[in-house]
mmCIF file of C-alpha atoms in Angstrom:
data_model
loop_
_atom_site.group_PDB
_atom_site.id
_atom_site.type_symbol
_atom_site.label_atom_id
_atom_site.label_comp_id
_atom_site.label_asym_id
_atom_site.label_seq_id
_atom_site.Cartn_x
_atom_site.Cartn_y
_atom_site.Cartn_z
ATOM 1 C CA UNK A 140 -143.811 58.841 -108.154
ATOM 2 C CA UNK A 141 -141.382 60.505 -110.509
ATOM 3 C CA UNK A 142 -137.924 58.948 -110.538
ATOM 4 C CA UNK A 143 -135.160 61.424 -109.737
ATOM 5 C CA UNK A 144 -132.365 61.537 -112.299
ATOM 6 C CA UNK A 145 -129.433 63.844 -111.525
ATOM 7 C CA UNK A 146 -128.642 66.103 -114.450
ATOM 8 C CA UNK A 147 -124.872 66.116 -114.368
ATOM 9 C CA UNK A 148 -124.407 68.565 -117.222
ATOM 10 C CA UNK A 149 -127.439 70.777 -116.584
ATOM 11 C CA UNK A 150 -128.321 73.385 -117.787
ATOM 12 C CA UNK A 151 -126.368 72.877 -121.017
ATOM 13 C CA UNK A 152 -126.445 69.904 -123.318
ATOM 14 C CA UNK A 153 -124.055 67.171 -122.267
ATOM 15 C CA UNK A 154 -122.361 67.523 -125.650
ATOM 16 C CA UNK A 155 -121.110 70.999 -124.802
ATOM 17 C CA UNK A 156 -119.050 69.444 -122.014
ATOM 18 C CA UNK A 157 -118.241 66.194 -123.775
ATOM 19 C CA UNK A 158 -117.245 67.851 -127.055
ATOM 20 C CA UNK A 159 -113.916 69.218 -125.707
ATOM 21 C CA UNK A 160 -112.929 65.715 -124.584
ATOM 22 C CA UNK A 161 -113.923 64.185 -127.921
ATOM 23 C CA UNK A 162 -112.111 66.915 -129.862
ATOM 24 C CA UNK A 163 -108.801 66.720 -127.972
ATOM 25 C CA UNK A 164 -108.943 62.919 -128.025
ATOM 26 C CA UNK A 165 -109.359 62.840 -131.791
ATOM 27 C CA UNK A 166 -106.589 65.412 -132.253
ATOM 28 C CA UNK A 167 -104.184 63.440 -130.048
ATOM 29 C CA UNK A 168 -104.991 60.171 -131.804
ATOM 30 C CA UNK A 169 -104.738 61.634 -135.314
ATOM 31 C CA UNK A 170 -101.418 63.338 -134.533
ATOM 32 C CA UNK A 171 -99.854 60.178 -133.082
ATOM 33 C CA UNK A 172 -101.325 57.757 -135.643
ATOM 34 C CA UNK A 173 -98.206 57.818 -137.901
ATOM 35 C CA UNK A 174 -96.009 56.876 -134.928
ATOM 36 C CA UNK A 175 -97.838 53.566 -134.522
ATOM 37 C CA UNK A 176 -96.133 52.298 -137.694
ATOM 38 C CA UNK A 177 -92.600 53.141 -136.567
ATOM 39 C CA UNK A 178 -90.176 50.192 -136.646
ATOM 40 C CA UNK A 179 -89.566 50.597 -132.919
ATOM 41 C CA UNK A 180 -90.909 52.781 -130.118
ATOM 42 C CA UNK A 181 -89.137 55.082 -127.676
ATOM 43 C CA UNK A 182 -90.487 55.706 -124.168
ATOM 44 C CA UNK A 183 -88.842 59.131 -124.032
ATOM 45 C CA UNK A 184 -90.686 60.190 -127.196
ATOM 46 C CA UNK A 185 -93.965 58.653 -126.040
ATOM 47 C CA UNK A 186 -93.763 60.442 -122.689
ATOM 48 C CA UNK A 187 -92.993 63.677 -124.541
ATOM 49 C CA UNK A 188 -96.043 63.240 -126.775
ATOM 50 C CA UNK A 189 -98.168 63.907 -123.709
ATOM 51 C CA UNK A 190 -97.139 67.555 -124.008
ATOM 52 C CA UNK A 191 -96.403 67.887 -127.734
ATOM 53 C CA UNK A 192 -100.051 67.223 -128.607
ATOM 54 C CA UNK A 193 -101.041 70.214 -126.488
ATOM 55 C CA UNK A 194 -100.142 72.338 -129.505
ATOM 56 C CA UNK A 195 -103.677 71.746 -130.786
ATOM 57 C CA UNK A 196 -105.435 70.164 -127.829
ATOM 58 C CA UNK A 197 -104.778 73.101 -125.487
ATOM 59 C CA UNK A 198 -106.328 75.791 -127.760
ATOM 60 C CA UNK A 199 -109.335 73.552 -128.453
ATOM 61 C CA UNK A 200 -109.902 72.918 -124.740
ATOM 62 C CA UNK A 201 -109.471 76.613 -123.921
ATOM 63 C CA UNK A 202 -111.880 77.738 -126.628
ATOM 64 C CA UNK A 203 -114.651 75.332 -125.652
ATOM 65 C CA UNK A 204 -114.180 76.135 -121.942
ATOM 66 C CA UNK A 205 -114.612 79.808 -122.824
ATOM 67 C CA UNK A 206 -117.881 78.935 -124.603
ATOM 68 C CA UNK A 207 -119.221 77.181 -121.504
ATOM 69 C CA UNK A 208 -118.188 80.029 -119.189
ATOM 70 C CA UNK A 209 -119.557 82.641 -121.579
ATOM 71 C CA UNK A 210 -122.906 80.845 -121.684
ATOM 72 C CA UNK A 211 -123.323 80.174 -117.975
ATOM 73 C CA UNK A 212 -121.516 82.768 -115.859
ATOM 74 C CA UNK A 213 -122.702 86.272 -116.932
ATOM 75 C CA UNK A 214 -124.642 87.938 -114.065
ATOM 76 C CA UNK A 215 -127.731 88.134 -116.284
ATOM 77 C CA UNK A 216 -127.984 84.328 -116.429
ATOM 78 C CA UNK A 217 -130.272 82.564 -114.035
ATOM 79 C CA UNK A 218 -127.524 80.008 -113.389
ATOM 80 C CA UNK A 219 -125.134 82.597 -111.888
ATOM 81 C CA UNK A 220 -127.294 85.329 -110.406
ATOM 82 C CA UNK A 221 -125.409 87.881 -108.276
ATOM 83 C CA UNK A 222 -127.794 87.173 -105.382
ATOM 84 C CA UNK A 223 -127.290 83.397 -105.587
ATOM 85 C CA UNK A 224 -125.675 81.685 -102.633
ATOM 86 C CA UNK A 225 -123.772 79.520 -105.151
ATOM 87 C CA UNK A 226 -122.003 82.496 -106.732
ATOM 88 C CA UNK A 227 -118.283 81.864 -106.781
ATOM 89 C CA UNK A 228 -116.891 78.392 -106.161
ATOM 90 C CA UNK A 229 -120.381 76.920 -106.141
ATOM 91 C CA UNK A 230 -120.629 77.732 -109.836
ATOM 92 C CA UNK A 231 -116.980 77.524 -110.927
ATOM 93 C CA UNK A 232 -116.165 74.235 -109.193
ATOM 94 C CA UNK A 233 -118.785 72.035 -110.918
ATOM 95 C CA UNK A 234 -118.156 73.650 -114.310
ATOM 96 C CA UNK A 235 -114.408 73.085 -114.190
ATOM 97 C CA UNK A 236 -114.745 69.572 -112.776
ATOM 98 C CA UNK A 237 -116.851 68.565 -115.768
ATOM 99 C CA UNK A 238 -114.720 70.376 -118.341
ATOM 100 C CA UNK A 239 -111.340 69.255 -117.024
ATOM 101 C CA UNK A 240 -112.605 65.713 -116.435
ATOM 102 C CA UNK A 241 -113.887 65.220 -119.966
ATOM 103 C CA UNK A 242 -110.836 66.902 -121.544
ATOM 104 C CA UNK A 243 -108.331 64.762 -119.654
ATOM 105 C CA UNK A 244 -110.259 61.543 -120.263
ATOM 106 C CA UNK A 245 -110.470 62.304 -123.985
ATOM 107 C CA UNK A 246 -106.785 63.194 -124.159
ATOM 108 C CA UNK A 247 -105.717 60.029 -122.364
ATOM 109 C CA UNK A 248 -107.920 57.895 -124.606
ATOM 110 C CA UNK A 249 -106.415 59.553 -127.681
ATOM 111 C CA UNK A 250 -102.887 58.697 -126.497
ATOM 112 C CA UNK A 251 -103.754 55.182 -125.333
ATOM 113 C CA UNK A 252 -102.946 53.425 -128.662
ATOM 114 C CA UNK A 253 -99.439 54.938 -128.738
ATOM 115 C CA UNK A 254 -98.860 54.006 -125.102
ATOM 116 C CA UNK A 255 -99.948 50.404 -125.689
ATOM 117 C CA UNK A 256 -97.786 50.046 -128.800
ATOM 118 C CA UNK A 257 -94.795 51.473 -126.943
ATOM 119 C CA UNK A 258 -95.368 48.977 -124.141
ATOM 120 C CA UNK A 259 -94.849 46.119 -126.577
ATOM 121 C CA UNK A 260 -92.314 47.626 -129.026
ATOM 122 C CA UNK A 261 -89.974 49.788 -126.927
ATOM 123 C CA UNK A 262 -86.549 48.250 -126.439
ATOM 124 C CA UNK A 263 -85.490 50.193 -123.360
ATOM 125 C CA UNK A 264 -86.815 52.342 -120.529
ATOM 126 C CA UNK A 265 -90.303 52.979 -119.261
ATOM 127 C CA UNK A 266 -93.060 55.546 -119.032
ATOM 128 C CA UNK A 267 -92.005 58.815 -117.340
ATOM 129 C CA UNK A 268 -95.005 59.561 -115.142
ATOM 130 C CA UNK A 269 -93.659 62.869 -113.806
ATOM 131 C CA UNK A 270 -93.054 64.217 -117.324
ATOM 132 C CA UNK A 271 -96.506 63.093 -118.494
ATOM 133 C CA UNK A 272 -98.113 64.663 -115.417
ATOM 134 C CA UNK A 273 -96.704 68.073 -116.313
ATOM 135 C CA UNK A 274 -98.356 67.739 -119.718
ATOM 136 C CA UNK A 275 -101.731 66.832 -118.243
ATOM 137 C CA UNK A 276 -101.417 69.790 -115.888
ATOM 138 C CA UNK A 277 -100.670 71.937 -118.929
ATOM 139 C CA UNK A 278 -103.914 70.844 -120.572
ATOM 140 C CA UNK A 279 -105.777 71.454 -117.305
ATOM 141 C CA UNK A 280 -104.271 74.941 -117.123
ATOM 142 C CA UNK A 281 -105.343 75.660 -120.709
ATOM 143 C CA UNK A 282 -108.912 74.630 -119.876
ATOM 144 C CA UNK A 283 -109.067 76.753 -116.717
ATOM 145 C CA UNK A 284 -107.521 79.785 -118.444
ATOM 146 C CA UNK A 285 -110.048 79.458 -121.267
ATOM 147 C CA UNK A 286 -112.841 79.315 -118.699
ATOM 148 C CA UNK A 287 -111.498 82.485 -117.051
ATOM 149 C CA UNK A 288 -111.496 84.247 -120.427
ATOM 150 C CA UNK A 289 -115.179 83.316 -120.795
ATOM 151 C CA UNK A 290 -115.969 84.645 -117.315
ATOM 152 C CA UNK A 291 -114.181 87.907 -118.085
ATOM 153 C CA UNK A 292 -115.849 88.304 -121.468
ATOM 154 C CA UNK A 293 -119.366 87.361 -120.218
ATOM 155 C CA UNK A 294 -120.143 85.895 -123.628
ATOM 156 C CA UNK A 295 -119.210 82.812 -125.611
ATOM 157 C CA UNK A 296 -118.088 85.106 -128.441
ATOM 158 C CA UNK A 297 -114.737 85.545 -126.649
ATOM 159 C CA UNK A 298 -113.826 81.895 -127.341
ATOM 160 C CA UNK A 299 -111.516 82.878 -130.252
ATOM 161 C CA UNK A 300 -109.543 85.028 -127.799
ATOM 162 C CA UNK A 301 -108.880 81.957 -125.633
ATOM 163 C CA UNK A 302 -107.885 79.915 -128.693
ATOM 164 C CA UNK A 303 -105.450 82.575 -129.929
ATOM 165 C CA UNK A 304 -103.994 83.010 -126.434
ATOM 166 C CA UNK A 305 -103.164 79.303 -126.135
ATOM 167 C CA UNK A 306 -101.860 79.095 -129.690
ATOM 168 C CA UNK A 307 -99.547 81.989 -128.904
ATOM 169 C CA UNK A 308 -98.309 80.148 -125.808
ATOM 170 C CA UNK A 309 -97.674 77.017 -127.888
ATOM 171 C CA UNK A 310 -95.779 78.991 -130.518
ATOM 172 C CA UNK A 311 -93.667 80.691 -127.836
ATOM 173 C CA UNK A 312 -92.672 77.321 -126.430
ATOM 174 C CA UNK A 313 -91.815 75.961 -129.863
ATOM 175 C CA UNK A 314 -89.217 78.636 -130.634
ATOM 176 C CA UNK A 315 -86.460 78.260 -128.011
ATOM 177 C CA UNK A 316 -85.630 77.230 -124.448
ATOM 178 C CA UNK A 317 -86.602 80.675 -123.113
ATOM 179 C CA UNK A 318 -90.325 79.949 -122.810
ATOM 180 C CA UNK A 319 -90.157 76.161 -122.615
ATOM 181 C CA UNK A 320 -90.601 76.070 -118.841
ATOM 182 C CA UNK A 321 -93.885 77.978 -119.179
ATOM 183 C CA UNK A 322 -95.400 76.898 -122.493
ATOM 184 C CA UNK A 323 -97.489 73.754 -123.081
ATOM 185 C CA UNK A 324 -95.241 72.602 -125.970
ATOM 186 C CA UNK A 325 -91.457 72.204 -126.248
ATOM 187 C CA UNK A 326 -89.525 73.287 -129.332
ATOM 188 C CA UNK A 327 -88.016 69.811 -129.759
ATOM 189 C CA UNK A 328 -88.904 66.194 -129.143
ATOM 190 C CA UNK A 329 -86.308 64.420 -126.977
ATOM 191 C CA UNK A 330 -85.302 60.838 -127.588
ATOM 192 C CA UNK A 331 -83.601 57.879 -126.004
ATOM 193 C CA UNK A 332 -80.331 58.855 -124.327
ATOM 194 C CA UNK A 333 -81.751 62.024 -122.764
ATOM 195 C CA UNK A 334 -83.683 62.560 -119.551
ATOM 196 C CA UNK A 335 -85.740 65.501 -118.346
ATOM 197 C CA UNK A 336 -83.957 67.377 -115.578
ATOM 198 C CA UNK A 337 -85.797 67.051 -112.284
ATOM 199 C CA UNK A 338 -85.414 70.767 -111.587
ATOM 200 C CA UNK A 339 -87.249 71.476 -114.846
ATOM 201 C CA UNK A 340 -89.990 68.919 -114.138
ATOM 202 C CA UNK A 341 -90.559 70.115 -110.557
ATOM 203 C CA UNK A 342 -90.677 73.739 -111.659
ATOM 204 C CA UNK A 343 -93.266 72.984 -114.337
ATOM 205 C CA UNK A 344 -95.379 71.038 -111.852
ATOM 206 C CA UNK A 345 -95.258 73.952 -109.404
ATOM 207 C CA UNK A 346 -95.902 76.651 -112.007
ATOM 208 C CA UNK A 347 -98.810 74.855 -113.691
ATOM 209 C CA UNK A 348 -100.417 73.971 -110.353
ATOM 210 C CA UNK A 349 -100.229 77.607 -109.234
ATOM 211 C CA UNK A 350 -101.623 78.748 -112.593
ATOM 212 C CA UNK A 351 -104.580 76.339 -112.369
ATOM 213 C CA UNK A 352 -105.424 77.382 -108.805
ATOM 214 C CA UNK A 353 -104.970 81.100 -109.498
ATOM 215 C CA UNK A 354 -107.089 81.114 -112.669
ATOM 216 C CA UNK A 355 -109.899 79.134 -111.015
ATOM 217 C CA UNK A 356 -109.720 81.355 -107.939
ATOM 218 C CA UNK A 357 -109.866 84.507 -110.079
ATOM 219 C CA UNK A 358 -112.924 83.159 -111.919
ATOM 220 C CA UNK A 359 -114.672 82.448 -108.603
ATOM 221 C CA UNK A 360 -113.752 85.883 -107.234
ATOM 222 C CA UNK A 361 -115.164 87.550 -110.342
ATOM 223 C CA UNK A 362 -118.507 85.868 -109.747
ATOM 224 C CA UNK A 363 -118.431 86.869 -106.089
ATOM 225 C CA UNK A 364 -117.656 90.427 -107.189
ATOM 226 C CA UNK A 365 -120.816 90.331 -109.304
ATOM 227 C CA UNK A 366 -122.780 89.266 -106.228
ATOM 228 C CA UNK A 367 -121.273 91.864 -103.922
ATOM 229 C CA UNK A 368 -121.622 94.617 -106.463
ATOM 230 C CA UNK A 369 -117.888 95.310 -106.236
ATOM 231 C CA UNK A 370 -116.024 97.171 -108.896
ATOM 232 C CA UNK A 371 -114.845 94.917 -111.650
ATOM 233 C CA UNK A 372 -111.999 92.813 -112.181
ATOM 234 C CA UNK A 373 -108.884 94.398 -110.701
ATOM 235 C CA UNK A 374 -109.252 92.987 -107.196
ATOM 236 C CA UNK A 375 -110.696 89.679 -108.370
ATOM 237 C CA UNK A 376 -107.697 89.128 -110.646
ATOM 238 C CA UNK A 377 -105.101 89.570 -107.893
ATOM 239 C CA UNK A 378 -104.570 85.769 -107.588
ATOM 240 C CA UNK A 379 -103.041 85.857 -111.072
ATOM 241 C CA UNK A 380 -100.058 87.743 -109.678
ATOM 242 C CA UNK A 381 -98.799 84.452 -108.191
ATOM 243 C CA UNK A 382 -98.188 82.634 -111.521
ATOM 244 C CA UNK A 383 -96.914 85.885 -113.050
ATOM 245 C CA UNK A 384 -94.273 86.167 -110.323
ATOM 246 C CA UNK A 385 -93.407 82.477 -110.662
ATOM 247 C CA UNK A 386 -92.926 82.917 -114.410
ATOM 248 C CA UNK A 387 -90.146 85.483 -114.033
ATOM 249 C CA UNK A 388 -87.138 83.274 -113.037
ATOM 250 C CA UNK A 389 -87.036 81.059 -116.171
ATOM 251 C CA UNK A 390 -87.337 84.169 -118.350
ATOM 252 C CA UNK A 391 -84.246 85.632 -116.712
ATOM 253 C CA UNK A 392 -82.231 82.407 -116.511
ATOM 254 C CA UNK A 393 -82.857 79.914 -119.311
ATOM 255 C CA UNK A 394 -83.415 76.521 -117.683
ATOM 256 C CA UNK A 395 -81.712 73.312 -118.763
ATOM 257 C CA UNK A 396 -84.531 71.118 -120.038
ATOM 258 C CA UNK A 397 -82.938 67.733 -120.706
ATOM 259 C CA UNK A 398 -79.615 66.134 -119.828
ATOM 260 C CA UNK A 399 -77.709 63.535 -121.823
ATOM 261 C CA UNK A 400 -77.236 60.213 -120.090
ATOM 262 C CA UNK A 401 -73.565 59.923 -119.113
ATOM 263 C CA UNK A 402 -73.733 56.169 -118.501
ATOM 264 C CA UNK A 403 -76.166 54.795 -121.077
ATOM 265 C CA UNK A 404 -76.589 51.066 -121.714
ATOM 266 C CA UNK A 405 -75.068 50.180 -125.057
ATOM 267 C CA UNK A 406 -74.712 47.415 -127.626
ATOM 268 C CA UNK A 407 -71.515 47.065 -129.676
ATOM 269 C CA UNK A 408 -70.268 45.252 -132.761
ATOM 270 C CA UNK A 409 -66.893 45.319 -134.498
ATOM 271 C CA UNK A 410 -66.864 44.875 -138.260
ATOM 272 C CA UNK A 411 -63.837 45.255 -140.565
ATOM 273 C CA UNK A 412 -61.883 46.953 -137.783
ATOM 274 C CA UNK A 413 -64.603 49.540 -137.100
ATOM 275 C CA UNK A 414 -66.466 49.621 -133.778
ATOM 276 C CA UNK A 415 -70.183 50.281 -134.094
ATOM 277 C CA UNK A 416 -72.001 51.233 -130.909
ATOM 278 C CA UNK A 417 -75.690 52.024 -130.312
ATOM 279 C CA UNK A 418 -77.856 52.758 -127.309
ATOM 280 C CA UNK A 419 -79.679 49.700 -125.997
ATOM 281 C CA UNK A 420 -82.928 51.378 -126.970
ATOM 282 C CA UNK A 421 -81.735 51.200 -130.590
ATOM 283 C CA UNK A 422 -80.317 47.691 -130.582
ATOM 284 C CA UNK A 423 -82.647 46.554 -133.373
ATOM 285 C CA UNK A 424 -81.114 49.262 -135.599
ATOM 286 C CA UNK A 425 -77.494 48.133 -135.125
ATOM 287 C CA UNK A 426 -77.518 45.795 -138.132
ATOM 288 C CA UNK A 427 -78.930 48.506 -140.396
ATOM 289 C CA UNK A 428 -76.342 50.960 -139.120
ATOM 290 C CA UNK A 429 -73.487 48.550 -139.860
ATOM 291 C CA UNK A 430 -74.787 47.913 -143.371
ATOM 292 C CA UNK A 431 -75.371 51.582 -144.200
ATOM 293 C CA UNK A 432 -72.093 52.885 -142.800
ATOM 294 C CA UNK A 433 -70.093 49.890 -144.007
ATOM 295 C CA UNK A 434 -70.973 50.755 -147.581
ATOM 296 C CA UNK A 435 -69.655 54.306 -147.146
ATOM 297 C CA UNK A 436 -66.468 53.065 -145.477
ATOM 298 C CA UNK A 437 -65.862 50.475 -148.205
ATOM 299 C CA UNK A 438 -66.160 53.193 -150.836
ATOM 300 C CA UNK A 439 -63.861 55.488 -148.847
ATOM 301 C CA UNK A 440 -61.080 52.933 -148.853
ATOM 302 C CA UNK A 441 -58.749 51.123 -146.504
ATOM 303 C CA UNK A 442 -57.634 54.336 -144.802
ATOM 304 C CA UNK A 443 -61.148 54.643 -143.364
ATOM 305 C CA UNK A 444 -62.655 57.960 -142.198
ATOM 306 C CA UNK A 445 -62.852 56.720 -138.557
ATOM 307 C CA UNK A 446 -62.534 53.624 -136.417
ATOM 308 C CA UNK A 447 -65.583 54.275 -134.312
ATOM 309 C CA UNK A 448 -69.176 55.005 -135.312
ATOM 310 C CA UNK A 449 -71.518 55.787 -132.443
ATOM 311 C CA UNK A 450 -75.236 56.316 -132.122
ATOM 312 C CA UNK A 451 -75.964 59.981 -131.300
ATOM 313 C CA UNK A 452 -78.008 58.751 -128.339
ATOM 314 C CA UNK A 453 -74.609 58.040 -126.737
ATOM 315 C CA UNK A 454 -73.442 61.645 -127.096
ATOM 316 C CA UNK A 455 -73.383 62.006 -123.305
ATOM 317 C CA UNK A 456 -70.399 59.645 -123.233
ATOM 318 C CA UNK A 457 -68.419 61.531 -125.892
ATOM 319 C CA UNK A 458 -65.290 60.180 -127.527
ATOM 320 C CA UNK A 459 -62.422 61.086 -129.832
ATOM 321 C CA UNK A 460 -62.217 60.161 -133.517
ATOM 322 C CA UNK A 461 -65.914 59.232 -133.564
ATOM 323 C CA UNK A 462 -68.409 59.601 -136.380
ATOM 324 C CA UNK A 463 -71.902 60.137 -134.985
ATOM 325 C CA UNK A 464 -74.806 58.318 -136.571
ATOM 326 C CA UNK A 465 -78.357 59.631 -136.137
ATOM 327 C CA UNK A 466 -81.004 57.004 -135.364
ATOM 328 C CA UNK A 467 -84.618 58.123 -135.143
ATOM 329 C CA UNK A 468 -87.741 55.974 -135.417
ATOM 330 C CA UNK A 469 -89.330 58.285 -137.986
ATOM 331 C CA UNK A 470 -86.315 58.250 -140.346
ATOM 332 C CA UNK A 471 -85.270 55.590 -142.853
ATOM 333 C CA UNK A 472 -82.884 53.000 -141.449
ATOM 334 C CA UNK A 473 -79.872 54.299 -143.381
ATOM 335 C CA UNK A 474 -80.621 58.042 -143.074
ATOM 336 C CA UNK A 475 -77.717 58.427 -140.643
ATOM 337 C CA UNK A 476 -75.228 57.592 -143.370
ATOM 338 C CA UNK A 477 -75.841 61.071 -144.779
ATOM 339 C CA UNK A 478 -73.954 62.574 -141.820
ATOM 340 C CA UNK A 479 -71.398 59.777 -141.840
ATOM 341 C CA UNK A 480 -70.576 60.527 -145.496
ATOM 342 C CA UNK A 481 -70.675 64.314 -145.101
ATOM 343 C CA UNK A 482 -68.089 64.470 -142.293
ATOM 344 C CA UNK A 483 -65.138 62.686 -143.998
ATOM 345 C CA UNK A 484 -65.941 64.499 -147.258
ATOM 346 C CA UNK A 485 -65.370 67.793 -145.434
ATOM 347 C CA UNK A 486 -68.903 69.019 -146.168
ATOM 348 C CA UNK A 487 -69.598 69.730 -142.488
ATOM 349 C CA UNK A 488 -66.502 71.890 -141.978
ATOM 350 C CA UNK A 489 -66.694 74.215 -144.967
ATOM 351 C CA UNK A 490 -67.059 77.932 -144.149
ATOM 352 C CA UNK A 491 -69.350 80.019 -146.314
ATOM 353 C CA UNK A 492 -66.331 81.770 -147.841
ATOM 354 C CA UNK A 493 -64.699 78.546 -149.112
ATOM 355 C CA UNK A 494 -66.764 78.255 -152.277
ATOM 356 C CA UNK A 495 -64.289 76.079 -154.199
ATOM 357 C CA UNK A 496 -63.544 73.815 -151.247
ATOM 358 C CA UNK A 497 -67.258 73.395 -150.568
ATOM 359 C CA UNK A 498 -67.861 72.378 -154.178
ATOM 360 C CA UNK A 499 -65.151 69.710 -153.958
ATOM 361 C CA UNK A 500 -66.549 68.504 -150.612
ATOM 362 C CA UNK A 501 -70.031 68.187 -152.065
ATOM 363 C CA UNK A 502 -68.679 66.250 -155.057
ATOM 364 C CA UNK A 503 -66.768 63.896 -152.755
ATOM 365 C CA UNK A 504 -69.861 63.468 -150.596
ATOM 366 C CA UNK A 505 -71.883 62.576 -153.689
ATOM 367 C CA UNK A 506 -69.191 60.084 -154.726
ATOM 368 C CA UNK A 507 -69.361 58.375 -151.314
ATOM 369 C CA UNK A 508 -73.161 58.246 -151.290
ATOM 370 C CA UNK A 509 -73.178 56.838 -154.835
ATOM 371 C CA UNK A 510 -70.758 54.029 -153.875
ATOM 372 C CA UNK A 511 -68.052 55.437 -156.164
ATOM 373 C CA UNK A 512 -70.272 55.793 -159.215
ATOM 374 C CA UNK A 513 -71.664 59.334 -159.294
ATOM 375 C CA UNK A 514 -73.776 60.599 -162.138
ATOM 376 C CA UNK A 515 -72.331 62.557 -165.026
ATOM 377 C CA UNK A 516 -71.584 66.151 -164.180
ATOM 378 C CA UNK A 517 -69.870 65.524 -160.855
ATOM 379 C CA UNK A 518 -66.129 65.963 -160.418
ATOM 380 C CA UNK A 519 -65.397 62.279 -159.833
ATOM 381 C CA UNK A 520 -67.555 60.895 -162.631
ATOM 382 C CA UNK A 521 -65.671 58.301 -164.636
ATOM 383 C CA UNK A 522 -62.596 58.358 -162.403
ATOM 384 C CA UNK A 523 -61.490 54.869 -161.249
ATOM 385 C CA UNK A 524 -62.381 54.307 -157.606
ATOM 386 C CA UNK A 525 -58.831 53.305 -156.670
ATOM 387 C CA UNK A 526 -57.504 56.577 -158.014
ATOM 388 C CA UNK A 527 -60.026 58.560 -155.938
ATOM 389 C CA UNK A 528 -59.137 56.549 -152.838
ATOM 390 C CA UNK A 529 -55.441 57.239 -153.367
ATOM 391 C CA UNK A 530 -56.207 60.950 -153.703
ATOM 392 C CA UNK A 531 -58.260 60.863 -150.480
ATOM 393 C CA UNK A 532 -55.405 59.197 -148.592
ATOM 394 C CA UNK A 533 -52.913 61.775 -149.884
ATOM 395 C CA UNK A 534 -55.061 64.837 -149.164
ATOM 396 C CA UNK A 535 -56.884 63.668 -146.048
ATOM 397 C CA UNK A 536 -55.998 66.695 -143.914
ATOM 398 C CA UNK A 537 -56.952 69.157 -146.639
ATOM 399 C CA UNK A 538 -60.264 67.370 -147.177
ATOM 400 C CA UNK A 539 -61.045 67.470 -143.461
ATOM 401 C CA UNK A 540 -60.539 71.252 -143.413
ATOM 402 C CA UNK A 541 -62.319 71.938 -146.716
ATOM 403 C CA UNK A 542 -59.023 73.093 -148.297
ATOM 404 C CA UNK A 543 -58.702 71.181 -151.599
ATOM 405 C CA UNK A 544 -59.225 73.023 -154.864
ATOM 406 C CA UNK A 545 -60.778 71.869 -158.083
ATOM 407 C CA UNK A 546 -57.373 71.709 -159.749
ATOM 408 C CA UNK A 547 -56.289 68.987 -157.310
ATOM 409 C CA UNK A 548 -59.256 66.719 -157.993
ATOM 410 C CA UNK A 549 -58.350 63.612 -160.023
ATOM 411 C CA UNK A 550 -59.964 63.478 -163.423
#
């Protein structure tokens, strides 16, 4: 007696279904591999990576889904004959279950190393399941839309169309807030100190769910239209009007994507009369911040450019007379001192018309970054540090407004 073995991926090779999962998994892993070496991890960034990697994963999934649909669903194929009782959901359902299942499993496996590292190295917060779910729905939508393109084209040769369509959607989302509620990729990566607005998350969940259902429904209706001998596509594509209508509101009113935390947990330290404050998620970077900024302040002199230096992750709290220090896991520890030095030098307040003032500001910025010993060719080269500090104290207001001229610079 012959043993019965169910052929899950019949009539195509299993690899044609498994390949999308392998491809998106490798893409997600390769793209997040550099983040594994970061000095610390951030749950907000890790949760966001579940959508940022759709920039490449979504077009790949869409293209390979179009290949499967183009191979199996034309009415000339024995697998989707117009007279078959399975025409419609009986064909579409199993195809999409296999495609979506392998794509999501591959994607999750590709992001597993980053998730595990974040579990051990993150200093604050936790995994945002709702945000990650919108990203997985986005990948599902890309797969189903690619499948629909294959059904419409009736050949696997339309796969490039699906790839280009999803790349275009990714590019649209990476330009501004206008398309961010609809596209699989955002134009920025949020960090600790910011939270996704629930209105934005709920809208994306609703829109992507409607898009998945409508695209799958349209694909099934197209196959039923083949069976019934109905005129092509117009009536079968009516379900797509639902996501189109749902896409209109965010195009008319740009949604707020993320909100700054107005009561973030913080860690503080006072050194030489200056208060340094970081978000709890950056507490391991506080010492590096104090060292980097302290060097700039020591060079600046006893007058000091500010008495408070805050982590930009605390921007939701605000504050007067504050210098903001940027802390990001993919930047060098002391990279924030660039902004800290630029602000008191006046380099951040110079209009394009103030050519002479901007030149002085840049020279003063260079002097601060070089710990009072700039290279030859700069305005303050060879000038005793105490003399420069005295000049800064005397012309502090002019420096802040980019007003000093080259004639006033000590030489």
